[in-house]
């Protein structure tokens, strides 16, 4: 394991009399004491509303909030903190782009491209937009090894494509998509690119300038931060052209009888009182991740994934739903066991104190496309160890024994 488990107080507990082994990190990660303390410290020492007050507490809260924005910008190598909009989660960030960029730029007959890997959050906003605008939604199929079929992608792209919205890392198969190539091909056709980084940002060193995507979205809670904080990165020149998503306080400079003067970016997109304490605590999560280093987190993921693939692939009843090439995966391993419903697998793992997830993983078209009704998923993070995977193998043996 990469960190001192004592940093994560929740992991100390027992579940069903067994030490908790938390392998549901793709759903949400646990929080280090540093993040928990940041929330408590804010309410104990700095609580005030931001951007409005002249008084010292408000200034203190505003400074800490804006420091978090700068930390997020540096973490993904954005050109400026002005390119970072705080939302409540990845889902809201994507909907914001659908309701602003989408409403403005997508017309009848235009095309939006997504992939067969998408989470409902990066599928439904585009499906609804396409329906409303009489645009066409095109879907990049997968190769047999769960990677994106880039040949088909190249064929789908045309001068009708306005937007390519694609996950950087699947929350089911763990597939890493070639985000740079996807972006450069889209740009050649004049289309904009949104990368769903909900899993990617937590596991892969992220450089939005190098990817050159137009939008990149992710959630704090999947990378040690609190729930209720999402990020929308957008290139400054695009953000400046978009209309507000919500109207209210803080997003205008002046409200007059006959006109309003909108606030500058990014505040134009942050109407109302934001989730101040949790945004500040997200800054602490970024500090924690940066102290470890995202390169080391990637190495750790690969070590765990390699070990888990070796262990689980020994059993003929087990099918692994992940790319063959280790380098094409993030730290997530979905699997099925012949003749056993994934919910039963998750239940037996739970009896052993191991938290895994089973179901559609909010990616029903993907799971159905794989001719499945459900899959079990182990997803790893920095506090997981090779011993955790050995325990998972033991639980798998129990599953096989019960359903013999
Ligand atoms: N996209 C992907 C790839 C995800 O894994 C998730 C969360 N499971 C989301 C989007 C949605 O994230 P949130 O629920 O934080 O909005």
PDB file of N, CA and C and ligand atoms in Angstrom, residues 26-28 88-94 117-122 167-172 196-200 217-222 229 361-362 377, ligand 1:
ATOM      1  N   UNK A  26     -14.157   3.085  -7.350  1.00  0.00           N
ATOM      2  CA  UNK A  26     -14.676   3.732  -8.561  1.00  0.00           C
ATOM      3  C   UNK A  26     -15.997   4.424  -8.255  1.00  0.00           C
ATOM      4  N   UNK A  27     -16.687   3.961  -7.205  1.00  0.00           N
ATOM      5  CA  UNK A  27     -17.953   4.608  -6.806  1.00  0.00           C
ATOM      6  C   UNK A  27     -17.646   5.859  -5.995  1.00  0.00           C
ATOM      7  N   UNK A  28     -16.846   5.701  -4.964  1.00  0.00           N
ATOM      8  CA  UNK A  28     -16.325   6.866  -4.230  1.00  0.00           C
ATOM      9  C   UNK A  28     -15.142   6.391  -3.392  1.00  0.00           C
ATOM     10  N   UNK A  88     -21.339  20.651  -8.698  1.00  0.00           N
ATOM     11  CA  UNK A  88     -21.520  19.718  -7.579  1.00  0.00           C
ATOM     12  C   UNK A  88     -20.989  18.316  -7.872  1.00  0.00           C
ATOM     13  N   UNK A  89     -20.783  17.988  -9.126  1.00  0.00           N
ATOM     14  CA  UNK A  89     -20.190  16.688  -9.481  1.00  0.00           C
ATOM     15  C   UNK A  89     -19.935  16.630 -10.992  1.00  0.00           C
ATOM     16  N   UNK A  90     -19.377  15.523 -11.445  1.00  0.00           N
ATOM     17  CA  UNK A  90     -19.126  15.330 -12.878  1.00  0.00           C
ATOM     18  C   UNK A  90     -20.418  15.467 -13.667  1.00  0.00           C
ATOM     19  N   UNK A  91     -21.474  14.865 -13.142  1.00  0.00           N
ATOM     20  CA  UNK A  91     -22.769  14.872 -13.825  1.00  0.00           C
ATOM     21  C   UNK A  91     -23.226  16.299 -14.095  1.00  0.00           C
ATOM     22  N   UNK A  92     -23.109  17.164 -13.083  1.00  0.00           N
ATOM     23  CA  UNK A  92     -23.532  18.549 -13.272  1.00  0.00           C
ATOM     24  C   UNK A  92     -22.613  19.264 -14.271  1.00  0.00           C
ATOM     25  N   UNK A  93     -21.330  18.969 -14.225  1.00  0.00           N
ATOM     26  CA  UNK A  93     -20.398  19.611 -15.172  1.00  0.00           C
ATOM     27  C   UNK A  93     -20.782  19.274 -16.606  1.00  0.00           C
ATOM     28  N   UNK A  94     -21.133  18.008 -16.853  1.00  0.00           N
ATOM     29  CA  UNK A  94     -21.498  17.600 -18.223  1.00  0.00           C
ATOM     30  C   UNK A  94     -22.814  18.256 -18.625  1.00  0.00           C
ATOM     31  N   UNK A 117     -18.463   2.961 -24.101  1.00  0.00           N
ATOM     32  CA  UNK A 117     -18.014   2.788 -22.711  1.00  0.00           C
ATOM     33  C   UNK A 117     -18.732   3.721 -21.735  1.00  0.00           C
ATOM     34  N   UNK A 118     -19.532   4.647 -22.249  1.00  0.00           N
ATOM     35  CA  UNK A 118     -19.936   5.768 -21.383  1.00  0.00           C
ATOM     36  C   UNK A 118     -20.811   5.425 -20.181  1.00  0.00           C
ATOM     37  N   UNK A 119     -20.538   6.113 -19.095  1.00  0.00           N
ATOM     38  CA  UNK A 119     -21.397   6.174 -17.910  1.00  0.00           C
ATOM     39  C   UNK A 119     -22.652   6.948 -18.321  1.00  0.00           C
ATOM     40  N   UNK A 120     -23.785   6.653 -17.692  1.00  0.00           N
ATOM     41  CA  UNK A 120     -25.034   7.361 -18.049  1.00  0.00           C
ATOM     42  C   UNK A 120     -24.852   8.882 -18.008  1.00  0.00           C
ATOM     43  N   UNK A 121     -23.966   9.355 -17.123  1.00  0.00           N
ATOM     44  CA  UNK A 121     -23.746  10.802 -16.988  1.00  0.00           C
ATOM     45  C   UNK A 121     -23.173  11.422 -18.251  1.00  0.00           C
ATOM     46  N   UNK A 122     -22.434  10.629 -19.021  1.00  0.00           N
ATOM     47  CA  UNK A 122     -21.861  11.170 -20.253  1.00  0.00           C
ATOM     48  C   UNK A 122     -22.567  10.583 -21.479  1.00  0.00           C
ATOM     49  N   UNK A 167     -15.239   9.156 -22.297  1.00  0.00           N
ATOM     50  CA  UNK A 167     -14.591   8.922 -21.013  1.00  0.00           C
ATOM     51  C   UNK A 167     -13.084   8.731 -21.218  1.00  0.00           C
ATOM     52  N   UNK A 168     -12.305   9.203 -20.264  1.00  0.00           N
ATOM     53  CA  UNK A 168     -10.859   8.967 -20.300  1.00  0.00           C
ATOM     54  C   UNK A 168     -10.528   7.600 -19.738  1.00  0.00           C
ATOM     55  N   UNK A 169     -11.384   7.137 -18.812  1.00  0.00           N
ATOM     56  CA  UNK A 169     -11.186   5.806 -18.202  1.00  0.00           C
ATOM     57  C   UNK A 169     -12.560   5.256 -17.837  1.00  0.00           C
ATOM     58  N   UNK A 170     -12.850   4.063 -18.323  1.00  0.00           N
ATOM     59  CA  UNK A 170     -14.172   3.467 -18.050  1.00  0.00           C
ATOM     60  C   UNK A 170     -14.281   3.052 -16.587  1.00  0.00           C
ATOM     61  N   UNK A 171     -15.442   3.298 -15.997  1.00  0.00           N
ATOM     62  CA  UNK A 171     -15.659   2.873 -14.615  1.00  0.00           C
ATOM     63  C   UNK A 171     -16.039   1.397 -14.535  1.00  0.00           C
ATOM     64  N   UNK A 172     -16.185   0.735 -15.701  1.00  0.00           N
ATOM     65  CA  UNK A 172     -16.538  -0.696 -15.692  1.00  0.00           C
ATOM     66  C   UNK A 172     -15.336  -1.539 -16.117  1.00  0.00           C
ATOM     67  N   UNK A 196     -14.654  12.942 -20.100  1.00  0.00           N
ATOM     68  CA  UNK A 196     -15.195  12.603 -18.789  1.00  0.00           C
ATOM     69  C   UNK A 196     -14.038  12.018 -17.975  1.00  0.00           C
ATOM     70  N   UNK A 197     -13.524  12.837 -17.060  1.00  0.00           N
ATOM     71  CA  UNK A 197     -12.352  12.442 -16.280  1.00  0.00           C
ATOM     72  C   UNK A 197     -12.703  11.945 -14.885  1.00  0.00           C
ATOM     73  N   UNK A 198     -13.954  11.509 -14.671  1.00  0.00           N
ATOM     74  CA  UNK A 198     -14.380  11.101 -13.322  1.00  0.00           C
ATOM     75  C   UNK A 198     -13.451  10.028 -12.748  1.00  0.00           C
ATOM     76  N   UNK A 199     -13.063   9.054 -13.578  1.00  0.00           N
ATOM     77  CA  UNK A 199     -12.118   8.025 -13.117  1.00  0.00           C
ATOM     78  C   UNK A 199     -10.678   8.441 -13.448  1.00  0.00           C
ATOM     79  N   UNK A 200     -10.494   8.996 -14.613  1.00  0.00           N
ATOM     80  CA  UNK A 200      -9.164   9.322 -15.138  1.00  0.00           C
ATOM     81  C   UNK A 200      -8.378  10.220 -14.173  1.00  0.00           C
ATOM     82  N   UNK A 217     -13.966  17.071 -17.211  1.00  0.00           N
ATOM     83  CA  UNK A 217     -14.841  17.124 -16.023  1.00  0.00           C
ATOM     84  C   UNK A 217     -14.504  16.002 -15.048  1.00  0.00           C
ATOM     85  N   UNK A 218     -14.615  16.278 -13.764  1.00  0.00           N
ATOM     86  CA  UNK A 218     -14.375  15.229 -12.763  1.00  0.00           C
ATOM     87  C   UNK A 218     -14.996  15.599 -11.417  1.00  0.00           C
ATOM     88  N   UNK A 219     -14.959  14.635 -10.487  1.00  0.00           N
ATOM     89  CA  UNK A 219     -15.598  14.781  -9.173  1.00  0.00           C
ATOM     90  C   UNK A 219     -14.571  14.640  -8.055  1.00  0.00           C
ATOM     91  N   UNK A 220     -14.665  15.515  -7.055  1.00  0.00           N
ATOM     92  CA  UNK A 220     -13.732  15.462  -5.919  1.00  0.00           C
ATOM     93  C   UNK A 220     -13.835  14.147  -5.148  1.00  0.00           C
ATOM     94  N   UNK A 221     -15.060  13.616  -5.044  1.00  0.00           N
ATOM     95  CA  UNK A 221     -15.258  12.468  -4.140  1.00  0.00           C
ATOM     96  C   UNK A 221     -14.588  11.189  -4.622  1.00  0.00           C
ATOM     97  N   UNK A 222     -14.187  11.152  -5.893  1.00  0.00           N
ATOM     98  CA  UNK A 222     -13.516   9.954  -6.405  1.00  0.00           C
ATOM     99  C   UNK A 222     -12.008  10.050  -6.260  1.00  0.00           C
ATOM    100  N   UNK A 229     -18.718  18.201  -4.686  1.00  0.00           N
ATOM    101  CA  UNK A 229     -17.826  19.121  -5.417  1.00  0.00           C
ATOM    102  C   UNK A 229     -17.424  18.475  -6.738  1.00  0.00           C
ATOM    103  N   UNK A 361     -23.416  -0.535 -12.969  1.00  0.00           N
ATOM    104  CA  UNK A 361     -22.423   0.521 -12.741  1.00  0.00           C
ATOM    105  C   UNK A 361     -22.795   1.795 -13.510  1.00  0.00           C
ATOM    106  N   UNK A 362     -24.087   2.087 -13.595  1.00  0.00           N
ATOM    107  CA  UNK A 362     -24.577   3.259 -14.336  1.00  0.00           C
ATOM    108  C   UNK A 362     -24.062   3.278 -15.770  1.00  0.00           C
ATOM    109  N   UNK A 377     -17.413  -5.785  -9.641  1.00  0.00           N
ATOM    110  CA  UNK A 377     -16.284  -4.885  -9.902  1.00  0.00           C
ATOM    111  C   UNK A 377     -15.458  -4.644  -8.645  1.00  0.00           C
TER     112      UNK A 377
HETATM  113  N1  LIG B   1     -18.408   9.258 -15.354  1.00  0.00           N
HETATM  114  C1  LIG B   1     -17.767   8.183 -14.872  1.00  0.00           C
HETATM  115  C2  LIG B   1     -16.785   7.472 -15.748  1.00  0.00           C
HETATM  116  C3  LIG B   1     -17.989   7.766 -13.573  1.00  0.00           C
HETATM  117  O1  LIG B   1     -17.335   6.714 -13.079  1.00  0.00           O
HETATM  118  C4  LIG B   1     -18.919   8.481 -12.764  1.00  0.00           C
HETATM  119  C5  LIG B   1     -19.227   8.036 -11.340  1.00  0.00           C
HETATM  120  N2  LIG B   1     -19.379   6.662 -11.189  1.00  0.00           N
HETATM  121  C6  LIG B   1     -19.552   9.600 -13.305  1.00  0.00           C
HETATM  122  C7  LIG B   1     -19.275   9.956 -14.599  1.00  0.00           C
HETATM  123  C8  LIG B   1     -20.520  10.420 -12.521  1.00  0.00           C
HETATM  124  O2  LIG B   1     -19.877  10.997 -11.423  1.00  0.00           O
HETATM  125  P1  LIG B   1     -20.729  11.741 -10.314  1.00  0.00           P
HETATM  126  O3  LIG B   1     -21.699  10.730  -9.796  1.00  0.00           O
HETATM  127  O4  LIG B   1     -19.728  12.163  -9.297  1.00  0.00           O
HETATM  128  O5  LIG B   1     -21.424  12.868 -10.978  1.00  0.00           O
END
